[in-house]
Coordinates of C-alpha atoms in Angstrom, one line a residue:
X1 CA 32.3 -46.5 67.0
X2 CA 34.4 -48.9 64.4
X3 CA 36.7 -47.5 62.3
X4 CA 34.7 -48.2 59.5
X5 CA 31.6 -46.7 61.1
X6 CA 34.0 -43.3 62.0
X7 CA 35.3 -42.9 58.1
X8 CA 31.6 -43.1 56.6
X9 CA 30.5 -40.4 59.9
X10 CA 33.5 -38.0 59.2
X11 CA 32.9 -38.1 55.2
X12 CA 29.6 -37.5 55.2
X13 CA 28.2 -35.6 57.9
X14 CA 28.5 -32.6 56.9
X15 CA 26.7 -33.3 53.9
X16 CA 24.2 -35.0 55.7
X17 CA 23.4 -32.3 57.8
X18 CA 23.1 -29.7 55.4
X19 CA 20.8 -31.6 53.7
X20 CA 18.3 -31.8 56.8
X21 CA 18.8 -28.5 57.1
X22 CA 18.0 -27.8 53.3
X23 CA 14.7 -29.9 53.7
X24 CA 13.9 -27.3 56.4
X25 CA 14.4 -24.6 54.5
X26 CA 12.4 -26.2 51.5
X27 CA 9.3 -27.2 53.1
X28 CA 7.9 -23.5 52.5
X29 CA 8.9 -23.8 48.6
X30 CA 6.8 -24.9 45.6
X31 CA 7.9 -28.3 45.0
X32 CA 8.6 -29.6 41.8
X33 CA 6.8 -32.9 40.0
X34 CA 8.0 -36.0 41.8
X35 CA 9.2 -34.5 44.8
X36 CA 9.4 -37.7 47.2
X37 CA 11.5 -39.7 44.3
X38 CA 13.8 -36.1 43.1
X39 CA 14.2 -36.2 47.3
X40 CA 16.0 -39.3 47.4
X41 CA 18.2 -39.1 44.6
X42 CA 19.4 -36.0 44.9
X43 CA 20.2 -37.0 48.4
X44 CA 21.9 -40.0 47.7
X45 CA 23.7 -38.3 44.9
X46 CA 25.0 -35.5 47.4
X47 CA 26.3 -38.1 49.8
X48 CA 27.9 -40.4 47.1
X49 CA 29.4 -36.9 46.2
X50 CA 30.4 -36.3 49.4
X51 CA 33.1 -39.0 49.7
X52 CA 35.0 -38.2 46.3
X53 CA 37.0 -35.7 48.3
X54 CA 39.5 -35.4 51.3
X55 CA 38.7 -32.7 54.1
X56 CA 39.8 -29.2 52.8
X57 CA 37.9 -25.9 51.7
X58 CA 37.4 -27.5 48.3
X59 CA 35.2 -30.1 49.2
X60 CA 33.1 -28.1 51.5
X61 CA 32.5 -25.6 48.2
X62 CA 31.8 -28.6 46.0
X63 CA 29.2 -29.4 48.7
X64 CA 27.4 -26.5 49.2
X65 CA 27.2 -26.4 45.2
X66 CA 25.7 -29.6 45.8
X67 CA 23.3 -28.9 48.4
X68 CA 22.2 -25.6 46.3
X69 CA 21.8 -28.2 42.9
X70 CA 19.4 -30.4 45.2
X71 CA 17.6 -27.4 46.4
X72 CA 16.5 -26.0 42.3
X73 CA 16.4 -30.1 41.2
X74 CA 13.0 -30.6 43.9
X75 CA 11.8 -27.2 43.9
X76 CA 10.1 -24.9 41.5
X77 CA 12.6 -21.9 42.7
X78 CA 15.0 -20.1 40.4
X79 CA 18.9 -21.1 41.0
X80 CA 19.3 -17.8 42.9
X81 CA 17.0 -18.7 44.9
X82 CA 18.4 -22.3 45.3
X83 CA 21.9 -21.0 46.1
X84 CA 19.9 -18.5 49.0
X85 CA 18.5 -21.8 50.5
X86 CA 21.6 -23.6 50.3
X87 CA 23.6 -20.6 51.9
X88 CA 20.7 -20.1 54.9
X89 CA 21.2 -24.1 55.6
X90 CA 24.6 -23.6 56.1
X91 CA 24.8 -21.2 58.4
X92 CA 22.3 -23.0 60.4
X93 CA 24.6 -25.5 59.9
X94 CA 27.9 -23.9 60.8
X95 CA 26.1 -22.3 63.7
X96 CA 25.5 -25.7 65.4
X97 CA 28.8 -26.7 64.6
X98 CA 30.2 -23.9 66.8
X99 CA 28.0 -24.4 69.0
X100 CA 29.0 -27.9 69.4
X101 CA 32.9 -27.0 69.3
X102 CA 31.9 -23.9 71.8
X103 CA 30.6 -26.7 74.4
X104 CA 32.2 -29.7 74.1
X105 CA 35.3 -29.5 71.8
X106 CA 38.4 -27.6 72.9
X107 CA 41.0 -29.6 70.7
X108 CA 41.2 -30.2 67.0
X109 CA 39.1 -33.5 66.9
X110 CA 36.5 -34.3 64.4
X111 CA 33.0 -34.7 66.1
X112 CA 31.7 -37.7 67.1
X113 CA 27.9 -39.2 66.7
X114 CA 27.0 -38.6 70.6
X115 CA 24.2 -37.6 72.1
X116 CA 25.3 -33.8 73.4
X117 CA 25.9 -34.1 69.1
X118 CA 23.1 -35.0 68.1
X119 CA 21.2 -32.6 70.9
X120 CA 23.2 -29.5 69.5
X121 CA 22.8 -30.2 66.2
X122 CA 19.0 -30.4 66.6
X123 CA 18.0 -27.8 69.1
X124 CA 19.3 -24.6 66.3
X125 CA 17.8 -27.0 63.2
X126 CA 14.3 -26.6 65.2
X127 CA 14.8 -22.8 66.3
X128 CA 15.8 -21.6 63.3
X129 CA 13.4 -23.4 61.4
X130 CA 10.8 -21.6 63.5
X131 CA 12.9 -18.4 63.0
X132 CA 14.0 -18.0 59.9
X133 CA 12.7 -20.7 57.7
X134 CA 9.0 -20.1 57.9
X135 CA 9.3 -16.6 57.4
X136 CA 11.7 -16.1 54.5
X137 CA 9.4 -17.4 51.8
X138 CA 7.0 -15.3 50.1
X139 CA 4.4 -17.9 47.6
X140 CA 6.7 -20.6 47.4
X141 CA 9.6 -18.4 46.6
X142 CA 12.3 -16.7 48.0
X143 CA 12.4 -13.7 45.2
X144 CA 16.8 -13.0 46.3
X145 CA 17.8 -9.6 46.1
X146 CA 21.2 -10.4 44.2
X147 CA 22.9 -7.9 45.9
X148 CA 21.4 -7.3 49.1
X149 CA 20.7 -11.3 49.9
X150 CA 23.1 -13.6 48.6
X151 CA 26.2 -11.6 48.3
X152 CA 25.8 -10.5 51.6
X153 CA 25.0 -13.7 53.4
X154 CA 27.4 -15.4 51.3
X155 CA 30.4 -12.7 52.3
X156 CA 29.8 -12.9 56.2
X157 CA 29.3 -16.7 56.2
X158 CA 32.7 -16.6 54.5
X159 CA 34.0 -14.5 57.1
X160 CA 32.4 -16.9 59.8
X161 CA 34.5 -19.7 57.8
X162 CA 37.8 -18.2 58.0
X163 CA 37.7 -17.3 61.9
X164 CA 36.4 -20.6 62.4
X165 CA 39.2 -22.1 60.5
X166 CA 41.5 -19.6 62.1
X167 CA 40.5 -21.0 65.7
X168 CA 40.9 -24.1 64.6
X169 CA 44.6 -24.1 63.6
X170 CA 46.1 -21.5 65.8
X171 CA 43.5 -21.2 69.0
X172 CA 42.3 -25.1 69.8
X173 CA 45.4 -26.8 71.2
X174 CA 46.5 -24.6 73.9
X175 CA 42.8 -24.0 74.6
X176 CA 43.1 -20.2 74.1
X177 CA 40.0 -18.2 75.2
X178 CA 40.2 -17.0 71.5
X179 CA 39.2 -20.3 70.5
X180 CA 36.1 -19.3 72.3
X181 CA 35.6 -15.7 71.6
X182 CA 35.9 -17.2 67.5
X183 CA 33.4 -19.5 68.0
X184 CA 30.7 -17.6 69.5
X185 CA 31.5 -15.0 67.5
X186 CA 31.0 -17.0 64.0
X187 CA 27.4 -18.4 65.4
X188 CA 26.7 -14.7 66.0
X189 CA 27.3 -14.0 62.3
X190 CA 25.2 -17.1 61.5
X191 CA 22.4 -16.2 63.7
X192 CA 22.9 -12.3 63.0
X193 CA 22.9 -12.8 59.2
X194 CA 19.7 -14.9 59.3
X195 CA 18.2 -12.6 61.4
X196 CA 18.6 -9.7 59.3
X197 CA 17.5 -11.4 56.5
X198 CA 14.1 -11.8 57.8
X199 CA 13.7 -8.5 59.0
X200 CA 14.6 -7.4 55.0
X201 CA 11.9 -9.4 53.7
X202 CA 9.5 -7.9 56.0
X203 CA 10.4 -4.9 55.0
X204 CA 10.5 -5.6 51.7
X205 CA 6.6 -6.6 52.0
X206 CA 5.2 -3.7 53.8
X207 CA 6.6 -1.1 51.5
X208 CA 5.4 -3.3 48.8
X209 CA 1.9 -3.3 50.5
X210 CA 2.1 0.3 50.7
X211 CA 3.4 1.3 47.4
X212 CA 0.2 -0.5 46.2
X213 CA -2.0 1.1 48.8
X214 CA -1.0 4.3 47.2
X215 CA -1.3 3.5 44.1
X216 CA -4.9 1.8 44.9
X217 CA -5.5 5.0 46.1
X218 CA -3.9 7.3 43.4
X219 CA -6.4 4.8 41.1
X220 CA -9.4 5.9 43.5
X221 CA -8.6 9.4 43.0
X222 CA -9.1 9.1 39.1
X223 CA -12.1 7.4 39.4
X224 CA -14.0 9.2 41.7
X225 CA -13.2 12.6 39.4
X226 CA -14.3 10.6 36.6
X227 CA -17.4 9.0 37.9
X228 CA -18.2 12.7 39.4
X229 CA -18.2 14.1 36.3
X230 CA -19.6 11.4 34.3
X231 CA -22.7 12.1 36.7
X232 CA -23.2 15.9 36.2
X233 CA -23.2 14.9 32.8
X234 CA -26.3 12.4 33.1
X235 CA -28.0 14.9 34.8
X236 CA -28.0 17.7 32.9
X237 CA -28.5 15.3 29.7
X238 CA -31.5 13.8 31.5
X239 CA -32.7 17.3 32.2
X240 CA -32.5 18.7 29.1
X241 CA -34.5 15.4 28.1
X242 CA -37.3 16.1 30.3
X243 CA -37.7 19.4 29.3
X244 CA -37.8 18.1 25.6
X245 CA -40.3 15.5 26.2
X246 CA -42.6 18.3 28.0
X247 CA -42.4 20.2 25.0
X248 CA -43.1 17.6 22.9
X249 CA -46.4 17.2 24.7
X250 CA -47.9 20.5 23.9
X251 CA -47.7 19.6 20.7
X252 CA -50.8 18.0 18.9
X253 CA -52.1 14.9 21.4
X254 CA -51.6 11.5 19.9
X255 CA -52.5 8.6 22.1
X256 CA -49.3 7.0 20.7
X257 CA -46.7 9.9 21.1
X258 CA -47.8 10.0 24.7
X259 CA -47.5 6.4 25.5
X260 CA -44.1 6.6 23.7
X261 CA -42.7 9.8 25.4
X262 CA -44.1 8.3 28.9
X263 CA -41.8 5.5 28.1
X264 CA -38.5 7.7 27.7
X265 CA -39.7 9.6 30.6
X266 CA -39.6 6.8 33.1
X267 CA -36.4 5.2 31.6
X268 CA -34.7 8.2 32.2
X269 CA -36.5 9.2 35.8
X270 CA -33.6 6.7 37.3
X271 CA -30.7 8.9 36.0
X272 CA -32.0 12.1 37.9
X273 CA -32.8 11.0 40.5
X274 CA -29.4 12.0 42.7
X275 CA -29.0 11.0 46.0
X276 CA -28.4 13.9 48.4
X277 CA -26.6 13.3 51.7
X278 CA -25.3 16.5 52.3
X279 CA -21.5 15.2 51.0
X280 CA -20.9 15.6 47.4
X281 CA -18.7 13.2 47.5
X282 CA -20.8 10.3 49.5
X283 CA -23.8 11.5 46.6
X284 CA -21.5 10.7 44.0
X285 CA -20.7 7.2 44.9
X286 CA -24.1 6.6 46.5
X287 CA -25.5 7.5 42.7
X288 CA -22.9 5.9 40.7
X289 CA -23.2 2.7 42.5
X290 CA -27.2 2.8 42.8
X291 CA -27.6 3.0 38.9
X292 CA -25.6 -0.6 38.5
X293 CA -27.6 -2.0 41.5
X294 CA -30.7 -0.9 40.1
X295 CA -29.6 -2.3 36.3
X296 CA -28.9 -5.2 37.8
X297 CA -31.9 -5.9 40.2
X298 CA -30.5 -5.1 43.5
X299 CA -31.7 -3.3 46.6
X300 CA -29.6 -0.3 48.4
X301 CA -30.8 1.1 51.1
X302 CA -29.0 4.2 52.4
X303 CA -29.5 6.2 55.5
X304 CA -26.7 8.8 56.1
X305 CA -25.8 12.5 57.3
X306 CA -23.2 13.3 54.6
X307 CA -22.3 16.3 56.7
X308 CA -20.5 14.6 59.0
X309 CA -17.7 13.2 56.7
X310 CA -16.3 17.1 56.0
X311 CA -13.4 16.5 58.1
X312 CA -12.4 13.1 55.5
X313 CA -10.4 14.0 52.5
X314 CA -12.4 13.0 49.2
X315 CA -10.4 10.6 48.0
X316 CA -10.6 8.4 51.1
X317 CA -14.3 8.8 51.6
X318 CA -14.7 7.2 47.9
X319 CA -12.4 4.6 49.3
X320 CA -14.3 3.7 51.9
X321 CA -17.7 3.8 50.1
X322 CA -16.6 2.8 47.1
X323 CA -14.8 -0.3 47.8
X324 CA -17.6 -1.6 50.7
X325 CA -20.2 -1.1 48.3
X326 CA -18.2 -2.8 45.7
X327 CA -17.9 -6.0 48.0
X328 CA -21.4 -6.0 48.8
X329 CA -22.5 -5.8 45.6
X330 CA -20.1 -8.7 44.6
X331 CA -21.5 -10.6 47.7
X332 CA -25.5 -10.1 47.0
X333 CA -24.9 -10.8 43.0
X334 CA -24.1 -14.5 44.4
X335 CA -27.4 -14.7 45.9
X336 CA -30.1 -16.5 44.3
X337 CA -33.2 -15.2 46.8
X338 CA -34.4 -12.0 45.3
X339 CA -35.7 -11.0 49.0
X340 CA -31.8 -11.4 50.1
X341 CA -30.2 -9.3 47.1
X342 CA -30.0 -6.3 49.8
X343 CA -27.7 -3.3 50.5
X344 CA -27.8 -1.5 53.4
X345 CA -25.7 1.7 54.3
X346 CA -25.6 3.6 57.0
X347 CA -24.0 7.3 58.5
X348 CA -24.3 9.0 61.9
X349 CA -22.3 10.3 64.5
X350 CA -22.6 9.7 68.4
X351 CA -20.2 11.2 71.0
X352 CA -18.0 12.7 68.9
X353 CA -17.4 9.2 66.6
X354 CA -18.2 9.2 63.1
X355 CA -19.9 5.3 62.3
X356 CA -20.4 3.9 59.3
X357 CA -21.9 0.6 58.9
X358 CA -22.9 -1.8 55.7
X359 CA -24.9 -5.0 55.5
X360 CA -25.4 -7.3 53.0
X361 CA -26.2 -10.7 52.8
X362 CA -23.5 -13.7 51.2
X363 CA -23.6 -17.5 50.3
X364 CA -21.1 -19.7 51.5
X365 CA -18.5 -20.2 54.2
X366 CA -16.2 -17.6 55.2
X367 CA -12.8 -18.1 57.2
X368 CA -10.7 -15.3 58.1
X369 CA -7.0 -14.5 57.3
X370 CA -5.1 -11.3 58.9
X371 CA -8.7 -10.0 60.4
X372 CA -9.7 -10.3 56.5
X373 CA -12.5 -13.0 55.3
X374 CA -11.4 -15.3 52.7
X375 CA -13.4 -18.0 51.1
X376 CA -12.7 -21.5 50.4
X377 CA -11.2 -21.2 47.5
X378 CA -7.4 -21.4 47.9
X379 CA -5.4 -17.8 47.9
X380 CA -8.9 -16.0 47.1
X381 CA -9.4 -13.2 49.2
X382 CA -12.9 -12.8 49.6
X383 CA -12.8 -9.0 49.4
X384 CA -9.3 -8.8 48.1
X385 CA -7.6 -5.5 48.0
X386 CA -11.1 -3.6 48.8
X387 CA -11.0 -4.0 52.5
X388 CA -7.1 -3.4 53.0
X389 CA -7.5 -0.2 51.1
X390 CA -10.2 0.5 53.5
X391 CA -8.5 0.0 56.6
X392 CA -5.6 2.0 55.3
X393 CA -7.8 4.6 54.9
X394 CA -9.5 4.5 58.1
X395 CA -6.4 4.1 60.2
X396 CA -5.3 7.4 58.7
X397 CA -7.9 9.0 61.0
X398 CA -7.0 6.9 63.9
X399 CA -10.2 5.0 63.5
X400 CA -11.2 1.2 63.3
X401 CA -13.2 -1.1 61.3
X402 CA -15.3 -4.9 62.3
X403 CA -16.7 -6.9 60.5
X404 CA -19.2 -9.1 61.8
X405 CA -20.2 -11.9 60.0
X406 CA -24.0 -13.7 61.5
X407 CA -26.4 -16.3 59.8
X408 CA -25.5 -15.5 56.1
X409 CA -25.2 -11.7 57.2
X410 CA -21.9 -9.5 56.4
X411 CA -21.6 -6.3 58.7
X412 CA -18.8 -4.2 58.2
X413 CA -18.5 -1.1 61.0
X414 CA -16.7 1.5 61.0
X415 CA -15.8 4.0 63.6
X416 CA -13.7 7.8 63.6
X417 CA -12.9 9.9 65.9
X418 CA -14.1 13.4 64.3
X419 CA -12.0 16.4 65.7

């Protein structure tokens, strides 16, 4: 390599790489406007940048500040969450750079552009893109925990710095093992920190999912007391009406009074008319969702021994029912056939397993996400919320739920152990 060739290398490489690494890290995030042209200029001005200064700590700072200034000017992130992909990058960074001192470099030399460079520099950009750069996203964003995410990352990395810089000076020209044991020990802080990372954010998004599982289900509970009791109320109102339409009747016969009270007779006959299953619970929602379906010309069928849900708590049985019937109603009110615009529930046992099964017919394609359909539209879940909620509650009782999509069909079974 000329001389000329070596100055340019040593100035900028480090910039360079971290901003590869930063486009890794980006690809995840919501881009801004102009990305391909906000691309190149911000990385041309980080390597212009790069040789305004001299190797020392000072210019690897101004760098990183750099790299995180790129990261917010191309994508739609906040600067925190700029700074946390600018901090990631460099510890893949610095953890190739170890690894490439660890192998090859037992003195105090610069790197060279080689091939075993080149070869350790790309294997951990490709792992840890597959690691760690995928996964720490969430919609585009990285949503940094001040304290727990960036200050931490940012302390150990420092900490990977100094022994790094420590083997460096003191360890490198006598070719101490503690060059060595430094090294590996700063790409384990690298790796380690990355690593942890992930496994916050994962956490992170199952308590979240389960905070709003329960309060789905807190929101299920007041319903279900409401809609009970909304019922009992149009029953005994529709009752009392009966028996004041009777009486109106014995009263002197007029051919119009008849035909009139026949008419309030009949348009209350739907409102009590309960459905009775044997579970007070399953008659609730059965009724509640029957008088929509029949307001709004839809057919629900509904074959089931209500006795053999007493082992489910209330609340989760007007999950369950509740939310499939929801989603099939959603579904039918799509189709345009009249024949089609059905609802079909079912509820037995056999060999000690409680099934429960709904069909209902859809329009259009469905793909599935996480054993949950979704439809073409972009980040639409087909049935949203309504199915998760229902798996939660069925996995309480160790059970299982399919569903089994066929010609225009949707079939969702579920099966409980009952104790």
């Amino acid at each position: 390599m000329s001389e000329a060739a070596s100055f340019l290398f040593d100035r900028s490489i480090f910039t360079v790489n971290l901003l590869i690494i930063c486009v890794l890290f980006l690809i995840p995030l919501e881009k801004r406007r102009r990305f391909p042209l906000r691309l190149a200029a911000g990385a041309a001005l980080c390597i212009a940048l790069s040789f305004l200064f001299p190797h020392t700590n000072l210019k690897y700072i101004v760098e990183l500040a750099a790299a995180g200034a790129f990261v917010y000017s191309v994508c739609a992130v906040s600067p925190q969450d700029a700074a946390y992909c600018a901090v990631c990058a460099y510890a893949t960074q610095h953890f190739a750079h170890a690894l490439y001192l660890f192998l090859f470099r037992a003195d105090r030399g610069a790197p060279q552009l080689s091939l075993p460079y080149l070869l350790c520099c790309a294997g951990p950009y490709v792992l840890f893109y597959f690691l760690f750069a995928r996964k720490l996203p969430e919609n585009g964003r990285y949503h940094v925990d001040i304290k727990f995410s960036l200050v931490s990352t940012a302390l150990v990395l420092v900490f990977a710095l100094w022994l790094s810089d420590v083997a460096g000076s003191y360890f490198a020209l006598d070719s101490s093992p503690l060059y060595y044991v430094c090294k590996a020990y700063a790409m384990l802080c690298c790796f380690f920190v990355l690593w942890v990372q992930v496994a916050h954010r994962q956490k992170l998004r199952i308590q979240r999912e389960f905070d709003l599982q329960q309060q789905l289900w807190s929101k299920q509970k007041a319903q279900y007391e409401l809609s009970r009791t909304n019922i009992d109320l149009i029953n005994r109102k529709c009752h009392d009406l009966k028996h004041q339409v009777a009486a109106l009747r014995t009263v002197v016969p007029d051919d119009e009074r008849e035909k009139y009270l026949a008419e309030i007779e009949n348009s209350i006959q739907i409102y009590d008319s309960t459905i009775e299953t044997g579970s007070e619970v399953l008659d609730t929602v059965l009724t509640e969702k029957s008088l929509y379906c029949e307001q709004h010309r839809i057919s629900m069928t509904c074959v089931a021994d209500g006795s053999k849900l007493g082992f489910l708590d209330a609340v989760d049985v007007y999950t369950i029912f509740g939310n499939a019937l929801d989603n099939a109603i959603e579904s039918v009110s799509a189709v345009d056939d009249p024949a089609r615009r059905l609802i079909s529930v079912s509820v037995w046992s056999r060999s000690d397993l409680l099934l429960i099964q709904f069909e209902n017919y859809y329009e259009g394609a469905l793909s599935f996400r996480d054993g949950v359909p979704v439809t073409t539209k972009e980040d639409t879940d087909y049935h949203g919320f309504g199915l998760k909620s229902i798996r939660y509650a069925v996995e309480k009782y160790d059970g299982c739920m399919g569903i089994y999509p066929d010609n225009q069909l949707f079939l969702l079974r579920i099966s409980i152990p009952i104790p």
